[in-house]
Amino acid sequence: MTDQDKDRVVIFDTTLRDGEQSPGATMTHAEKLEIAGLLDEMGVDIIEAGFPIASEGDFNAVSEIAKAAQTSVICGLARANLQDIDRCWEAIKHARRPRIHTFIGTSPLHRAIPDLTQDEMAGRIHDTVTHARNLCDNVQWSPMDATRTEWDYLCRTVEIAIKAGATTINIPDTVGYTAPVESADLIRGLIETVPGADEVVFATHCHNDLGMATANSLAAVAGGARQIECTINGLGERAGNTALEEVVMAMKVRGDIMPWYTGVDTTKIMNLSRRVAAVSGFNVQFNKAIVGKNAFAHESGIHQDGMLKNAETFEIMRPEDVGLSETNIVMGKHSGRAALRSKLKDQGYELADNQLNDVFVRFKALADRKKEVYDDDLIALVTAGDESETNHLVIKSLSVSCGTGGPAEATLVMAIDGVEATATQKGDGPVDATFKAVRELHPNQARLSLYQVHAVTEGTDAQATVTVRLEEDGRIATGQSADTDTVVASAKAYVHALNRLLVRRGKTGNDQTEISYKDVS
Ligand code: KIV
Ligand code: ZN
């Protein structure tokens, strides 16, 4: 190992597994493939593509990602049983560089669930890691809830996993409980104590319940970890996982005190952040580090003055380093397809011809209505998608009347599998009336679990991006749409989500198999 290699930190992205597991963040098969392709291009070392035994859909996604990946290692998750591990291997075995990741909860609370004694669990770890290693020469093992596991037992289990052939030992802070000093000490202590520790890579996997995931991950690296597990935008269960963009940029910007580096092409960060936000329906908060809309905005007079004189006055990294180009007025109604293609390419979107045609039609419609079309407007057109993509339900027209005097009224014409029907409904505001009209034409029991409106740019003619999340019989579908008319965007987003629910209902009976991480038998 050269001196330089010892400072190289492996980036393990789990957006498609731990991130997608976050309630409501479910992605379609095509979206998972797209995100995996972008991660691979960005130089992420390892992509945890899913949990193959969880469902037919997860298996197929992991398997296709494995076949398509060019450079990244493709990893699948498996609980500590032979069936999970075999299924995982089936899904990843065609990858150029496959990895099996198997885990078991080692803390007292987690041991109690399968009701295993310490000795029984030790035997299970030995048998499952050995089995995984017989299938694949790249095996990662995780003691789930490591940060609340008794020290002696943690050392014992890590030693067993190493002896059984694990090549990476991941130390998860499953409930976001640790703090930086403890995180560093834990990894350092394991490396110093466990026999064989110097033969494997130690990884850190932090959750953000106390807002310390990034700090804890970097502290773990200071303690000797050389793999960080993270997700784009910090997507993940509860308060999320460590954000990839934060740890990668922290090491890049503060190399003076954190002398470690990664293989990530940071100029691709913004594009991935936008795509993950769009497909998961989890918008990025405006003041989110690195990828928030305001992360590089300087509004106050003092800041603007300083920035004009010398950008370094208030800027510790350049917007270009994360793939952000300046927002300016770019396109008008006379702009053509080639200009649109090139403008989108500047923003990191390379569209296939049919996608470009679809966006071009919507761009022209927007340019007719909106005086100034900004980069952010174009991005919204690309990311919001087309509500008619599955063609079951298509909005044909919508008119709404509302005022201060009484309920709003919406008249909606919608095609249902090609047959047009009209409904008029009153409601508590125009959106409520519109959603009722949709439900009259397409009766359904789906529960609206999220309705979110986001102005893409400033001004009263700004486009609104609307996100709608629906839940029905354990299935979750997210729809998005953008329009200068908030009610139209809402209707389209609602119909987009309904179309996705219909696809899931029809296509995949077992796509929704509830599978518990606690069930290790
Ligand atoms: O948070 C966690 O413990 C996990 C494991 C499955 C590694 O995600
Ligand atoms: Zn996790």
XYZ file of C-alpha atoms and ligand atoms in Angstrom:
530
model
C 0.000 0.000 0.000
C 1.426 3.387 -0.983
C 1.190 6.403 1.307
C -1.397 7.809 -1.031
C -3.535 4.646 -0.981
C -3.799 4.811 2.765
C -5.502 8.184 2.455
C -7.987 7.016 -0.174
C -11.544 6.793 1.220
C -13.913 4.422 -0.533
C -17.368 5.887 -1.170
C -20.190 3.383 -0.732
C -23.488 4.833 -1.881
C -26.659 3.324 -0.437
C -29.218 5.733 -1.933
C -30.874 2.807 -3.713
C -31.051 0.633 -0.585
C -31.059 2.569 2.710
C -32.273 5.729 0.914
C -35.030 4.021 -1.003
C -36.113 2.260 2.181
C -37.186 5.630 3.586
C -41.020 5.647 3.689
C -42.297 7.327 0.538
C -38.982 7.359 -1.320
C -39.832 4.329 -3.447
C -38.359 4.577 -6.952
C -39.434 2.858 -10.125
C -37.269 0.281 -11.842
C -36.245 2.758 -14.566
C -35.429 5.431 -11.990
C -33.206 3.033 -10.033
C -31.295 2.130 -13.195
C -30.876 5.783 -14.081
C -29.579 6.733 -10.618
C -27.196 3.755 -10.577
C -25.835 4.801 -13.985
C -25.221 8.342 -12.747
C -23.505 7.093 -9.567
C -21.284 4.835 -11.630
C -20.348 7.741 -13.923
C -19.690 9.965 -10.917
C -17.002 7.577 -9.685
C -18.761 6.134 -6.641
C -16.713 3.054 -5.681
C -19.548 0.842 -4.478
C -23.272 1.069 -5.178
C -25.557 -0.764 -2.774
C -28.265 -1.414 -5.336
C -30.957 -2.957 -3.138
C -32.107 -5.864 -1.011
C -32.718 -8.663 -3.508
C -34.842 -10.932 -1.325
C -37.235 -8.108 -0.406
C -39.254 -8.413 -3.616
C -39.187 -9.480 -7.238
C -38.868 -5.782 -8.126
C -35.806 -5.296 -5.903
C -34.200 -8.446 -7.285
C -34.705 -7.367 -10.889
C -33.408 -3.862 -10.241
C -30.252 -5.125 -8.508
C -29.697 -7.678 -11.223
C -30.000 -5.169 -14.072
C -27.845 -2.624 -12.290
C -25.232 -5.361 -11.784
C -25.224 -6.159 -15.499
C -25.054 -2.506 -16.562
C -22.416 -1.173 -14.149
C -19.164 -0.204 -15.796
C -16.808 0.585 -12.952
C -18.537 0.580 -9.583
C -18.709 -2.512 -7.397
C -22.354 -3.604 -7.180
C -23.458 -4.691 -3.748
C -26.649 -6.386 -2.580
C -27.898 -6.625 0.989
C -28.742 -9.902 2.725
C -29.821 -10.764 6.253
C -27.910 -13.438 8.150
C -29.495 -16.472 6.551
C -28.502 -18.687 3.654
C -31.623 -18.011 1.599
C -31.076 -14.241 1.650
C -27.428 -14.651 0.756
C -28.154 -17.025 -2.140
C -30.784 -14.658 -3.528
C -28.395 -11.745 -3.185
C -25.692 -13.616 -5.050
C -28.121 -14.550 -7.840
C -28.872 -10.844 -8.312
C -25.309 -9.521 -8.298
C -23.317 -12.364 -9.791
C -23.243 -10.861 -13.300
C -21.618 -7.661 -12.109
C -18.038 -7.063 -13.208
C -17.299 -6.516 -9.505
C -19.945 -8.006 -7.162
C -20.146 -7.681 -3.364
C -22.413 -9.419 -0.835
C -23.287 -7.347 2.233
C -24.698 -9.419 5.075
C -25.666 -8.145 8.509
C -27.199 -9.038 11.844
C -28.240 -6.873 14.801
C -25.685 -7.459 17.569
C -26.832 -5.071 20.325
C -28.847 -6.478 23.242
C -32.075 -4.991 21.848
C -31.485 -6.447 18.406
C -30.322 -9.834 19.706
C -33.602 -10.156 21.552
C -35.651 -10.074 18.339
C -34.529 -13.393 16.830
C -34.041 -14.507 20.444
C -30.490 -15.743 19.960
C -27.939 -16.101 22.733
C -24.549 -14.506 22.191
C -23.088 -17.922 21.332
C -25.897 -18.797 18.936
C -25.490 -15.482 17.156
C -21.725 -15.974 16.956
C -22.341 -19.315 15.240
C -24.798 -17.703 12.836
C -22.258 -15.035 11.902
C -19.583 -17.638 11.234
C -21.877 -19.770 9.072
C -23.407 -16.956 7.026
C -20.187 -15.066 6.337
C -18.489 -18.349 5.368
C -21.364 -19.126 3.006
C -21.221 -15.645 1.448
C -17.461 -15.906 1.013
C -17.804 -19.257 -0.725
C -19.983 -17.514 -3.310
C -18.178 -14.195 -3.675
C -14.659 -13.036 -2.870
C -15.898 -9.584 -1.823
C -17.985 -9.810 1.358
C -19.024 -7.045 3.715
C -20.332 -7.810 7.164
C -22.194 -5.401 9.474
C -23.081 -5.727 13.154
C -26.291 -3.669 13.043
C -26.615 -1.237 15.973
C -22.872 -1.602 16.578
C -22.722 1.650 18.517
C -25.032 0.170 21.181
C -23.401 -3.268 21.242
C -21.334 -4.326 24.265
C -17.651 -3.687 23.464
C -16.443 -7.252 24.161
C -19.205 -8.806 22.135
C -18.626 -6.384 19.255
C -14.922 -7.335 19.180
C -15.808 -11.012 19.313
C -18.277 -10.837 16.424
C -15.987 -8.710 14.263
C -13.203 -11.234 14.794
C -15.483 -14.115 13.800
C -16.564 -12.294 10.632
C -12.971 -11.561 9.661
C -11.926 -15.178 10.262
C -14.902 -16.372 8.192
C -13.693 -14.305 5.246
C -15.323 -10.863 5.399
C -13.219 -8.356 3.469
C -14.971 -5.211 4.745
C -16.305 -4.682 8.268
C -18.950 -1.996 8.432
C -19.744 -0.432 11.801
C -23.291 0.987 11.636
C -24.634 3.681 13.904
C -28.092 2.418 13.065
C -30.049 4.808 15.271
C -27.815 7.885 14.933
C -26.737 7.650 18.561
C -22.984 8.148 18.503
C -20.959 11.390 18.551
C -17.696 12.279 16.782
C -15.177 11.453 19.519
C -16.888 8.153 20.276
C -17.135 7.319 16.569
C -13.387 7.791 16.081
C -12.529 5.861 19.261
C -14.773 2.970 18.315
C -13.100 2.367 14.957
C -9.612 2.978 16.343
C -10.319 0.607 19.234
C -11.539 -2.158 16.933
C -8.523 -1.830 14.651
C -6.166 -1.960 17.627
C -7.948 -4.801 19.422
C -9.398 -7.300 16.967
C -6.961 -9.887 15.560
C -6.834 -9.665 11.767
C -8.286 -6.128 11.688
C -5.405 -4.860 9.594
C -6.353 -7.322 6.831
C -9.781 -5.754 6.187
C -11.267 -2.351 5.398
C -13.341 -0.741 8.150
C -16.422 1.174 7.064
C -18.648 3.682 8.821
C -22.423 3.851 8.303
C -24.091 6.704 10.163
C -27.676 7.868 10.530
C -28.482 11.487 11.192
C -30.923 11.374 14.115
C -28.892 13.871 16.126
C -27.636 15.768 13.075
C -24.119 14.353 13.475
C -23.915 11.821 10.635
C -21.380 13.775 8.567
C -19.218 14.632 11.589
C -19.421 11.049 12.865
C -18.414 9.613 9.480
C -15.417 11.912 9.146
C -14.399 11.176 12.735
C -14.579 7.456 11.961
C -12.169 8.059 9.078
C -9.860 9.868 11.511
C -10.078 6.708 13.632
C -9.014 4.526 10.695
C -12.158 3.752 8.676
C -11.536 3.887 4.932
C -15.074 3.421 3.625
C -17.933 5.863 4.174
C -21.488 4.706 3.568
C -23.724 7.524 2.467
C -26.611 8.627 0.272
C -27.269 11.482 -2.125
C -28.997 14.377 -0.307
C -28.709 12.331 2.912
C -31.813 10.396 1.879
C -32.654 7.606 4.302
C -34.814 6.323 7.113
C -35.978 8.829 9.739
C -33.492 11.754 9.688
C -31.556 10.084 6.884
C -28.047 8.776 6.289
C -24.733 10.592 5.942
C -24.958 12.858 2.891
C -22.464 11.868 0.188
C -22.022 15.435 -1.015
C -21.159 16.636 2.499
C -18.440 14.116 3.323
C -16.902 14.260 -0.153
C -16.786 18.071 -0.252
C -15.594 18.319 3.357
C -12.563 16.183 2.515
C -11.967 18.140 -0.682
C -12.251 21.598 0.877
C -10.486 20.808 4.177
C -7.713 18.553 2.905
C -5.400 20.532 5.200
C -6.905 18.931 8.303
C -8.580 15.910 6.695
C -5.911 14.594 4.344
C -8.109 11.983 2.655
C -9.470 11.850 -0.838
C -12.106 10.011 -2.865
C -12.593 9.082 -6.514
C -15.816 11.067 -6.861
C -16.158 13.567 -9.709
C -17.696 16.336 -7.617
C -18.914 18.288 -10.659
C -21.626 15.652 -11.027
C -23.041 16.223 -7.535
C -25.733 18.797 -8.382
C -27.199 16.755 -11.192
C -27.442 13.652 -9.026
C -28.923 15.636 -6.183
C -31.641 17.001 -8.461
C -32.411 13.626 -9.974
C -32.622 11.897 -6.588
C -34.869 14.684 -5.269
C -37.120 14.358 -8.309
C -37.473 10.587 -8.347
C -37.793 10.184 -4.575
C -40.136 13.154 -4.162
C -37.953 14.337 -1.242
C -37.129 17.943 -2.081
C -33.863 19.333 -0.810
C -34.236 21.974 1.884
C -33.126 25.428 0.662
C -30.341 25.770 3.217
C -29.019 22.203 2.883
C -25.195 22.121 2.793
C -23.671 21.822 -0.696
C -26.841 21.106 -2.699
C -29.471 23.446 -1.210
C -30.803 26.193 -3.464
C -29.294 28.819 -1.160
C -25.969 27.071 -0.565
C -24.205 29.431 -2.984
C -26.658 32.370 -2.902
C -25.468 35.653 -1.454
C -28.375 37.959 -0.714
C -27.204 40.434 1.892
C -25.541 43.662 0.781
C -22.350 43.020 2.736
C -22.022 39.538 1.265
C -22.710 40.695 -2.289
C -20.179 43.467 -1.980
C -17.537 41.087 -0.666
C -18.312 38.516 -3.340
C -17.923 41.072 -6.118
C -14.512 42.099 -4.821
C -13.260 38.583 -4.172
C -15.414 35.445 -4.260
C -13.300 33.820 -1.544
C -14.543 36.419 0.975
C -17.658 34.362 1.624
C -17.198 31.284 -0.528
C -15.140 28.285 0.580
C -15.775 26.298 -2.580
C -16.647 27.251 -6.123
C -20.163 26.503 -7.407
C -18.585 24.868 -10.483
C -16.868 22.327 -8.202
C -20.254 20.776 -7.433
C -21.581 21.189 -10.964
C -23.569 24.352 -10.453
C -23.610 26.813 -13.316
C -24.910 30.354 -13.001
C -28.654 30.826 -13.241
C -29.410 33.251 -16.015
C -32.106 33.992 -18.578
C -31.438 31.416 -21.199
C -34.225 30.571 -23.519
C -37.244 32.110 -25.166
C -40.066 30.962 -27.345
C -37.904 31.205 -30.481
C -35.205 28.916 -29.136
C -34.918 25.635 -30.973
C -34.364 22.002 -30.093
C -30.564 22.172 -30.519
C -30.326 25.121 -28.115
C -32.486 23.259 -25.604
C -30.340 20.141 -25.916
C -27.148 22.107 -25.402
C -28.564 24.117 -22.470
C -29.719 20.935 -20.762
C -26.322 19.353 -21.372
C -24.713 22.307 -19.560
C -26.979 21.481 -16.627
C -25.882 17.848 -16.674
C -28.859 16.341 -18.515
C -28.139 14.325 -21.633
C -31.527 13.291 -22.958
C -32.394 10.621 -25.493
C -34.189 11.971 -28.602
C -37.660 10.923 -27.442
C -37.118 12.489 -24.006
C -35.862 15.681 -25.635
C -38.932 15.829 -27.877
C -41.217 15.540 -24.876
C -39.357 18.239 -22.935
C -39.255 20.451 -26.043
C -43.051 20.363 -26.398
C -43.449 21.331 -22.751
C -40.714 23.982 -23.042
C -42.542 25.646 -25.962
C -45.797 25.643 -23.997
C -43.983 27.200 -21.045
C -42.191 29.814 -23.161
C -45.559 30.877 -24.567
C -46.826 31.601 -21.073
C -43.717 32.759 -19.263
C -41.651 35.761 -20.276
C -38.326 34.550 -18.975
C -37.346 30.901 -18.931
C -34.523 30.264 -16.468
C -32.200 27.285 -16.079
C -34.226 26.198 -13.045
C -37.402 26.212 -15.162
C -35.773 23.860 -17.647
C -34.599 21.577 -14.869
C -38.145 21.496 -13.470
C -39.459 20.478 -16.895
C -36.995 17.600 -17.062
C -37.345 16.398 -13.503
C -41.102 16.796 -13.110
C -41.723 14.269 -15.877
C -44.838 13.865 -17.927
C -48.084 13.011 -16.169
C -49.283 11.085 -19.206
C -46.305 8.698 -19.181
C -48.406 5.607 -18.447
C -51.490 6.729 -20.355
C -54.147 5.321 -18.006
C -55.331 8.685 -16.756
C -54.629 11.830 -18.771
C -55.896 15.313 -17.935
C -57.492 16.918 -20.972
C -58.693 20.188 -19.483
C -59.281 21.840 -16.151
C -61.115 25.012 -15.267
C -61.464 26.327 -11.758
C -63.400 29.158 -10.218
C -62.714 30.400 -6.747
C -63.007 33.555 -4.708
C -63.663 34.822 -1.216
C -67.425 34.249 -1.287
C -67.833 30.479 -1.219
C -66.347 27.110 -2.109
C -64.145 26.701 -5.154
C -65.429 24.717 -8.105
C -63.385 22.626 -10.527
C -64.492 21.147 -13.839
C -62.169 18.466 -15.061
C -62.053 16.528 -18.315
C -59.926 13.429 -18.022
C -59.287 10.524 -20.385
C -59.423 7.152 -18.661
C -57.760 4.558 -20.868
C -58.602 6.757 -23.827
C -62.252 7.455 -22.926
C -62.992 11.063 -21.950
C -65.243 11.929 -19.006
C -66.138 15.158 -17.218
C -66.692 15.906 -13.529
C -67.500 19.073 -11.606
C -66.832 19.264 -7.877
C -66.870 21.905 -5.166
C -64.163 21.981 -2.537
C -62.373 23.834 0.194
C -60.118 25.711 -2.226
C -59.270 24.993 -5.868
C -56.885 22.096 -5.199
C -59.395 20.294 -2.980
C -62.130 20.747 -5.620
C -59.795 19.461 -8.352
C -58.701 16.384 -6.389
C -62.372 15.610 -5.672
C -63.109 15.807 -9.399
C -60.234 13.395 -10.095
C -61.660 11.020 -7.469
C -65.142 11.245 -8.978
C -63.772 10.160 -12.356
C -61.366 7.609 -10.928
C -62.692 6.432 -7.540
C -59.861 5.229 -5.317
C -58.988 4.720 -1.656
C -55.464 6.107 -1.920
C -54.540 8.285 1.039
C -52.810 11.580 0.322
C -49.741 11.444 2.571
C -47.860 14.393 1.074
C -48.823 17.473 -0.881
C -45.963 19.894 -1.413
C -45.667 23.022 -3.550
C -42.323 24.533 -4.459
C -41.762 27.726 -6.494
C -39.000 27.027 -8.999
C -37.933 30.653 -9.555
C -38.937 34.079 -8.295
C -41.812 36.161 -9.663
C -45.546 35.661 -9.915
C -45.164 33.789 -13.197
C -42.828 31.261 -11.566
C -43.457 27.600 -12.224
C -44.683 25.599 -9.264
C -43.306 22.099 -8.810
C -45.879 20.022 -6.971
C -45.156 16.696 -5.289
C -47.987 14.359 -4.325
C -47.490 11.126 -2.423
C -50.276 8.545 -2.229
C -50.560 5.392 -0.136
C -52.837 2.461 -0.860
C -52.667 -1.007 0.733
C -49.033 -0.523 1.727
C -48.070 0.703 -1.746
C -46.612 4.183 -2.002
C -46.416 6.255 -5.184
C -45.043 9.740 -5.684
C -46.056 12.024 -8.535
C -44.525 15.333 -9.586
C -45.405 18.010 -12.062
C -44.467 21.595 -12.847
C -46.611 24.356 -14.298
C -46.990 28.123 -14.004
C -50.502 27.371 -12.713
C -50.260 25.780 -9.268
C -53.666 24.099 -9.549
C -52.805 22.557 -12.924
C -49.447 21.373 -11.536
C -51.300 19.888 -8.540
C -53.800 18.051 -10.739
C -51.047 16.666 -12.944
C -48.941 15.574 -9.960
C -51.970 13.834 -8.408
C -52.739 12.020 -11.656
C -49.050 11.151 -12.073
C -49.070 9.483 -8.644
C -52.351 7.671 -9.413
C -50.932 6.364 -12.678
C -47.938 5.011 -10.809
C -50.180 3.317 -8.254
C -52.130 1.714 -11.086
C -48.937 0.380 -12.627
C -47.818 -1.050 -9.292
C -51.210 -2.598 -8.622
C -51.344 -4.251 -12.007
C -47.751 -5.252 -12.434
C -46.364 -6.441 -9.171
C -48.302 -8.392 -6.642
C -45.160 -9.157 -4.668
C -43.425 -5.837 -5.224
C -44.682 -4.703 -1.887
C -43.664 -7.665 0.238
C -43.140 -6.288 3.709
C -39.852 -7.633 4.881
C -38.392 -6.957 8.243
C -34.706 -6.330 8.798
C -35.206 -7.800 12.202
C -36.340 -11.139 10.838
C -33.113 -13.052 10.512
C -34.437 -16.583 10.598
O -28.372 1.266 9.576
C -28.034 0.077 9.501
O -27.647 -0.576 10.468
C -28.128 -0.564 8.203
C -27.559 -1.938 8.101
C -28.410 -2.837 7.274
C -26.150 -1.868 7.631
O -28.561 0.045 7.251
Zn -28.680 2.231 7.686
